[in-house]
């Protein structure tokens, strides 16, 4: 049974959206570990120490942008990663999977200024995983789909920019770029 939350709680908003999950196979010539290593080289980890120093110093936003540009030459940084196989291997699972939160806080800020709730979708959640047939796959929900439910054209436009940036990252990595990211 579906309840209409707005009748009992007028401040509750229920936002529905359709999301396109993209599962992009990595060329066969490259195995999981090779692709993962190249991905992590192209998408380096957030420089937590320097970012924290800028926050502590109350540095100008321009300094934060400069550090992000320096840290993420292709536009993205890894905020968090989880290598799932060691844990799930305890249960007997063999497929490898690394989950990432990747993004760029200077891009996310351009959504945040319109609706702080947009951070539910930033950074982007991605995986590099082995499919049931053993092929290496990069998976992501199309960014513009995730933020479109907020109903703010200025946020959806940043989502479309993220679509193109993910497409450019995949092209850089030599992976097919789906039309949904161009």
PDB file of C-alpha atoms in Angstrom:
ATOM      1  CA  UNK A   1       0.000   0.000   0.000  1.00  0.00           C
ATOM      2  CA  UNK A   2       1.356   3.406  -0.969  1.00  0.00           C
ATOM      3  CA  UNK A   3       0.646   6.285   1.378  1.00  0.00           C
ATOM      4  CA  UNK A   4       0.578   9.859   0.235  1.00  0.00           C
ATOM      5  CA  UNK A   5       3.018  11.416   2.670  1.00  0.00           C
ATOM      6  CA  UNK A   6       1.851  14.921   1.838  1.00  0.00           C
ATOM      7  CA  UNK A   7      -1.600  14.348   3.357  1.00  0.00           C
ATOM      8  CA  UNK A   8      -0.260  13.466   6.806  1.00  0.00           C
ATOM      9  CA  UNK A   9       2.944  15.515   6.662  1.00  0.00           C
ATOM     10  CA  UNK A  10       2.658  18.483   4.276  1.00  0.00           C
ATOM     11  CA  UNK A  11       6.420  19.195   4.442  1.00  0.00           C
ATOM     12  CA  UNK A  12       7.418  15.730   3.172  1.00  0.00           C
ATOM     13  CA  UNK A  13       8.259  15.573  -0.529  1.00  0.00           C
ATOM     14  CA  UNK A  14       8.300  12.284  -2.428  1.00  0.00           C
ATOM     15  CA  UNK A  15      10.423  12.693  -5.553  1.00  0.00           C
ATOM     16  CA  UNK A  16      10.333   9.965  -8.180  1.00  0.00           C
ATOM     17  CA  UNK A  17      12.833   9.651 -10.968  1.00  0.00           C
ATOM     18  CA  UNK A  18      13.986   7.195 -13.556  1.00  0.00           C
ATOM     19  CA  UNK A  19      17.706   6.394 -13.539  1.00  0.00           C
ATOM     20  CA  UNK A  20      19.764   4.901 -16.324  1.00  0.00           C
ATOM     21  CA  UNK A  21      22.382   2.499 -14.978  1.00  0.00           C
ATOM     22  CA  UNK A  22      25.288   2.253 -17.381  1.00  0.00           C
ATOM     23  CA  UNK A  23      27.369  -0.918 -17.388  1.00  0.00           C
ATOM     24  CA  UNK A  24      30.319  -0.424 -19.711  1.00  0.00           C
ATOM     25  CA  UNK A  25      32.515  -3.418 -20.527  1.00  0.00           C
ATOM     26  CA  UNK A  26      36.264  -2.855 -20.424  1.00  0.00           C
ATOM     27  CA  UNK A  27      38.167  -4.053 -23.513  1.00  0.00           C
ATOM     28  CA  UNK A  28      39.111  -7.735 -23.176  1.00  0.00           C
ATOM     29  CA  UNK A  29      42.839  -6.997 -23.538  1.00  0.00           C
ATOM     30  CA  UNK A  30      42.843  -5.542 -20.026  1.00  0.00           C
ATOM     31  CA  UNK A  31      42.028  -7.428 -16.854  1.00  0.00           C
ATOM     32  CA  UNK A  32      40.278  -6.172 -13.732  1.00  0.00           C
ATOM     33  CA  UNK A  33      43.440  -5.240 -11.800  1.00  0.00           C
ATOM     34  CA  UNK A  34      45.024  -3.449 -14.771  1.00  0.00           C
ATOM     35  CA  UNK A  35      41.910  -1.381 -15.416  1.00  0.00           C
ATOM     36  CA  UNK A  36      41.418  -0.609 -11.751  1.00  0.00           C
ATOM     37  CA  UNK A  37      45.019   0.627 -11.480  1.00  0.00           C
ATOM     38  CA  UNK A  38      44.629   2.858 -14.540  1.00  0.00           C
ATOM     39  CA  UNK A  39      41.315   4.201 -13.241  1.00  0.00           C
ATOM     40  CA  UNK A  40      42.869   5.063  -9.880  1.00  0.00           C
ATOM     41  CA  UNK A  41      45.753   6.807 -11.642  1.00  0.00           C
ATOM     42  CA  UNK A  42      43.307   8.876 -13.729  1.00  0.00           C
ATOM     43  CA  UNK A  43      41.060   9.552 -10.724  1.00  0.00           C
ATOM     44  CA  UNK A  44      43.423  10.186  -7.810  1.00  0.00           C
ATOM     45  CA  UNK A  45      42.333  10.273  -4.180  1.00  0.00           C
ATOM     46  CA  UNK A  46      41.223  13.546  -2.645  1.00  0.00           C
ATOM     47  CA  UNK A  47      44.157  15.278  -0.963  1.00  0.00           C
ATOM     48  CA  UNK A  48      42.530  15.233   2.479  1.00  0.00           C
ATOM     49  CA  UNK A  49      45.439  16.926   4.243  1.00  0.00           C
ATOM     50  CA  UNK A  50      45.671  19.926   1.932  1.00  0.00           C
ATOM     51  CA  UNK A  51      41.896  20.273   1.687  1.00  0.00           C
ATOM     52  CA  UNK A  52      41.605  20.220   5.497  1.00  0.00           C
ATOM     53  CA  UNK A  53      44.336  22.878   5.714  1.00  0.00           C
ATOM     54  CA  UNK A  54      42.383  25.147   3.352  1.00  0.00           C
ATOM     55  CA  UNK A  55      39.233  24.691   5.422  1.00  0.00           C
ATOM     56  CA  UNK A  56      41.111  25.302   8.680  1.00  0.00           C
ATOM     57  CA  UNK A  57      42.742  28.439   7.249  1.00  0.00           C
ATOM     58  CA  UNK A  58      39.374  29.602   5.907  1.00  0.00           C
ATOM     59  CA  UNK A  59      41.124  30.039   2.570  1.00  0.00           C
ATOM     60  CA  UNK A  60      39.216  31.673  -0.278  1.00  0.00           C
ATOM     61  CA  UNK A  61      37.111  29.413  -2.503  1.00  0.00           C
ATOM     62  CA  UNK A  62      39.499  30.186  -5.358  1.00  0.00           C
ATOM     63  CA  UNK A  63      42.238  28.320  -3.445  1.00  0.00           C
ATOM     64  CA  UNK A  64      39.920  25.332  -3.032  1.00  0.00           C
ATOM     65  CA  UNK A  65      39.220  25.380  -6.790  1.00  0.00           C
ATOM     66  CA  UNK A  66      42.942  25.591  -7.590  1.00  0.00           C
ATOM     67  CA  UNK A  67      43.707  22.593  -5.381  1.00  0.00           C
ATOM     68  CA  UNK A  68      40.844  20.597  -6.938  1.00  0.00           C
ATOM     69  CA  UNK A  69      42.100  21.407 -10.449  1.00  0.00           C
ATOM     70  CA  UNK A  70      45.614  20.358  -9.441  1.00  0.00           C
ATOM     71  CA  UNK A  71      44.424  17.193  -7.671  1.00  0.00           C
ATOM     72  CA  UNK A  72      41.973  16.120 -10.387  1.00  0.00           C
ATOM     73  CA  UNK A  73      43.332  16.849 -13.867  1.00  0.00           C
ATOM     74  CA  UNK A  74      40.466  14.858 -15.448  1.00  0.00           C
ATOM     75  CA  UNK A  75      37.872  16.467 -13.178  1.00  0.00           C
ATOM     76  CA  UNK A  76      37.334  13.707 -10.610  1.00  0.00           C
ATOM     77  CA  UNK A  77      38.821  12.574  -7.302  1.00  0.00           C
ATOM     78  CA  UNK A  78      38.186   9.480  -5.218  1.00  0.00           C
ATOM     79  CA  UNK A  79      36.608  10.389  -1.878  1.00  0.00           C
ATOM     80  CA  UNK A  80      36.175   6.786  -0.735  1.00  0.00           C
ATOM     81  CA  UNK A  81      36.776   3.283  -2.045  1.00  0.00           C
ATOM     82  CA  UNK A  82      35.831  -0.188  -0.875  1.00  0.00           C
ATOM     83  CA  UNK A  83      37.373  -3.385  -2.206  1.00  0.00           C
ATOM     84  CA  UNK A  84      34.440  -5.714  -1.612  1.00  0.00           C
ATOM     85  CA  UNK A  85      35.885  -9.115  -2.527  1.00  0.00           C
ATOM     86  CA  UNK A  86      37.943  -9.739   0.635  1.00  0.00           C
ATOM     87  CA  UNK A  87      34.827  -9.312   2.785  1.00  0.00           C
ATOM     88  CA  UNK A  88      32.427 -11.167   0.505  1.00  0.00           C
ATOM     89  CA  UNK A  89      35.105 -13.769  -0.168  1.00  0.00           C
ATOM     90  CA  UNK A  90      34.545 -14.923   3.411  1.00  0.00           C
ATOM     91  CA  UNK A  91      31.088 -16.016   2.218  1.00  0.00           C
ATOM     92  CA  UNK A  92      32.663 -17.825  -0.727  1.00  0.00           C
ATOM     93  CA  UNK A  93      32.045 -15.152  -3.373  1.00  0.00           C
ATOM     94  CA  UNK A  94      34.799 -14.849  -5.953  1.00  0.00           C
ATOM     95  CA  UNK A  95      33.855 -11.892  -8.177  1.00  0.00           C
ATOM     96  CA  UNK A  96      36.004  -8.835  -7.638  1.00  0.00           C
ATOM     97  CA  UNK A  97      34.384  -5.445  -7.141  1.00  0.00           C
ATOM     98  CA  UNK A  98      35.684  -2.088  -6.043  1.00  0.00           C
ATOM     99  CA  UNK A  99      33.120   0.554  -5.174  1.00  0.00           C
ATOM    100  CA  UNK A 100      34.026   4.242  -5.365  1.00  0.00           C
ATOM    101  CA  UNK A 101      32.631   7.612  -4.459  1.00  0.00           C
ATOM    102  CA  UNK A 102      34.211   9.860  -7.053  1.00  0.00           C
ATOM    103  CA  UNK A 103      33.519  13.480  -7.741  1.00  0.00           C
ATOM    104  CA  UNK A 104      34.699  17.010  -7.423  1.00  0.00           C
ATOM    105  CA  UNK A 105      33.508  19.266  -4.613  1.00  0.00           C
ATOM    106  CA  UNK A 106      33.940  22.392  -6.751  1.00  0.00           C
ATOM    107  CA  UNK A 107      31.404  20.971  -9.209  1.00  0.00           C
ATOM    108  CA  UNK A 108      29.146  19.705  -6.410  1.00  0.00           C
ATOM    109  CA  UNK A 109      29.109  23.216  -4.912  1.00  0.00           C
ATOM    110  CA  UNK A 110      27.423  24.488  -8.075  1.00  0.00           C
ATOM    111  CA  UNK A 111      24.466  22.221  -7.233  1.00  0.00           C
ATOM    112  CA  UNK A 112      24.670  22.724  -3.458  1.00  0.00           C
ATOM    113  CA  UNK A 113      24.164  26.482  -3.796  1.00  0.00           C
ATOM    114  CA  UNK A 114      20.700  25.792  -5.271  1.00  0.00           C
ATOM    115  CA  UNK A 115      19.733  22.857  -3.036  1.00  0.00           C
ATOM    116  CA  UNK A 116      21.995  21.341  -0.379  1.00  0.00           C
ATOM    117  CA  UNK A 117      20.056  18.087  -0.785  1.00  0.00           C
ATOM    118  CA  UNK A 118      21.796  17.595  -4.134  1.00  0.00           C
ATOM    119  CA  UNK A 119      24.709  16.192  -2.140  1.00  0.00           C
ATOM    120  CA  UNK A 120      22.749  12.965  -1.880  1.00  0.00           C
ATOM    121  CA  UNK A 121      24.016  12.390  -5.449  1.00  0.00           C
ATOM    122  CA  UNK A 122      27.502  13.861  -5.167  1.00  0.00           C
ATOM    123  CA  UNK A 123      30.014  12.370  -5.165  1.00  0.00           C
ATOM    124  CA  UNK A 124      29.037   9.834  -7.802  1.00  0.00           C
ATOM    125  CA  UNK A 125      28.789   6.182  -6.841  1.00  0.00           C
ATOM    126  CA  UNK A 126      30.596   3.858  -9.263  1.00  0.00           C
ATOM    127  CA  UNK A 127      31.939   0.328  -9.398  1.00  0.00           C
ATOM    128  CA  UNK A 128      34.561  -1.557 -11.284  1.00  0.00           C
ATOM    129  CA  UNK A 129      33.439  -5.147 -11.052  1.00  0.00           C
ATOM    130  CA  UNK A 130      33.524  -8.536 -12.670  1.00  0.00           C
ATOM    131  CA  UNK A 131      30.308  -9.583 -14.363  1.00  0.00           C
ATOM    132  CA  UNK A 132      28.912 -13.103 -13.848  1.00  0.00           C
ATOM    133  CA  UNK A 133      30.697 -14.089 -17.089  1.00  0.00           C
ATOM    134  CA  UNK A 134      34.000 -12.709 -15.730  1.00  0.00           C
ATOM    135  CA  UNK A 135      34.370  -9.588 -17.850  1.00  0.00           C
ATOM    136  CA  UNK A 136      35.480  -6.312 -16.238  1.00  0.00           C
ATOM    137  CA  UNK A 137      32.745  -3.683 -16.140  1.00  0.00           C
ATOM    138  CA  UNK A 138      32.630  -0.017 -15.134  1.00  0.00           C
ATOM    139  CA  UNK A 139      29.161   0.883 -13.781  1.00  0.00           C
ATOM    140  CA  UNK A 140      27.573   4.212 -12.912  1.00  0.00           C
ATOM    141  CA  UNK A 141      24.110   5.748 -12.762  1.00  0.00           C
ATOM    142  CA  UNK A 142      23.914   8.594 -15.299  1.00  0.00           C
ATOM    143  CA  UNK A 143      24.559  11.720 -13.174  1.00  0.00           C
ATOM    144  CA  UNK A 144      21.917  13.894 -14.840  1.00  0.00           C
ATOM    145  CA  UNK A 145      19.271  11.261 -14.063  1.00  0.00           C
ATOM    146  CA  UNK A 146      20.146  11.168 -10.374  1.00  0.00           C
ATOM    147  CA  UNK A 147      19.775  14.923  -9.844  1.00  0.00           C
ATOM    148  CA  UNK A 148      16.825  15.551 -12.165  1.00  0.00           C
ATOM    149  CA  UNK A 149      14.261  14.649  -9.482  1.00  0.00           C
ATOM    150  CA  UNK A 150      15.197  17.814  -7.627  1.00  0.00           C
ATOM    151  CA  UNK A 151      13.362  19.720 -10.356  1.00  0.00           C
ATOM    152  CA  UNK A 152      15.980  22.470 -10.615  1.00  0.00           C
ATOM    153  CA  UNK A 153      17.170  23.097 -14.192  1.00  0.00           C
ATOM    154  CA  UNK A 154      20.424  24.636 -12.952  1.00  0.00           C
ATOM    155  CA  UNK A 155      21.187  21.442 -11.015  1.00  0.00           C
ATOM    156  CA  UNK A 156      20.179  19.169 -13.890  1.00  0.00           C
ATOM    157  CA  UNK A 157      22.523  21.140 -16.162  1.00  0.00           C
ATOM    158  CA  UNK A 158      25.432  20.439 -13.791  1.00  0.00           C
ATOM    159  CA  UNK A 159      24.348  16.776 -13.945  1.00  0.00           C
ATOM    160  CA  UNK A 160      24.586  16.918 -17.762  1.00  0.00           C
ATOM    161  CA  UNK A 161      28.062  18.406 -17.429  1.00  0.00           C
ATOM    162  CA  UNK A 162      28.965  15.475 -15.186  1.00  0.00           C
ATOM    163  CA  UNK A 163      27.584  13.081 -17.827  1.00  0.00           C
ATOM    164  CA  UNK A 164      30.029  14.567 -20.354  1.00  0.00           C
ATOM    165  CA  UNK A 165      32.925  14.521 -17.862  1.00  0.00           C
ATOM    166  CA  UNK A 166      32.334  10.833 -17.118  1.00  0.00           C
ATOM    167  CA  UNK A 167      32.250  10.226 -20.874  1.00  0.00           C
ATOM    168  CA  UNK A 168      35.569  12.065 -21.276  1.00  0.00           C
ATOM    169  CA  UNK A 169      37.079   9.999 -18.446  1.00  0.00           C
ATOM    170  CA  UNK A 170      35.963   6.769 -20.129  1.00  0.00           C
ATOM    171  CA  UNK A 171      37.394   7.950 -23.461  1.00  0.00           C
ATOM    172  CA  UNK A 172      40.681   8.746 -21.711  1.00  0.00           C
ATOM    173  CA  UNK A 173      40.678   5.200 -20.312  1.00  0.00           C
ATOM    174  CA  UNK A 174      39.997   3.707 -23.753  1.00  0.00           C
ATOM    175  CA  UNK A 175      36.581   2.400 -22.791  1.00  0.00           C
ATOM    176  CA  UNK A 176      33.531   2.722 -25.074  1.00  0.00           C
ATOM    177  CA  UNK A 177      31.548   5.866 -24.290  1.00  0.00           C
ATOM    178  CA  UNK A 178      27.786   5.283 -24.302  1.00  0.00           C
ATOM    179  CA  UNK A 179      25.636   7.842 -26.121  1.00  0.00           C
ATOM    180  CA  UNK A 180      23.994   8.621 -22.759  1.00  0.00           C
ATOM    181  CA  UNK A 181      27.233  10.337 -21.659  1.00  0.00           C
ATOM    182  CA  UNK A 182      27.805  12.544 -24.706  1.00  0.00           C
TER     183      UNK A 182
END
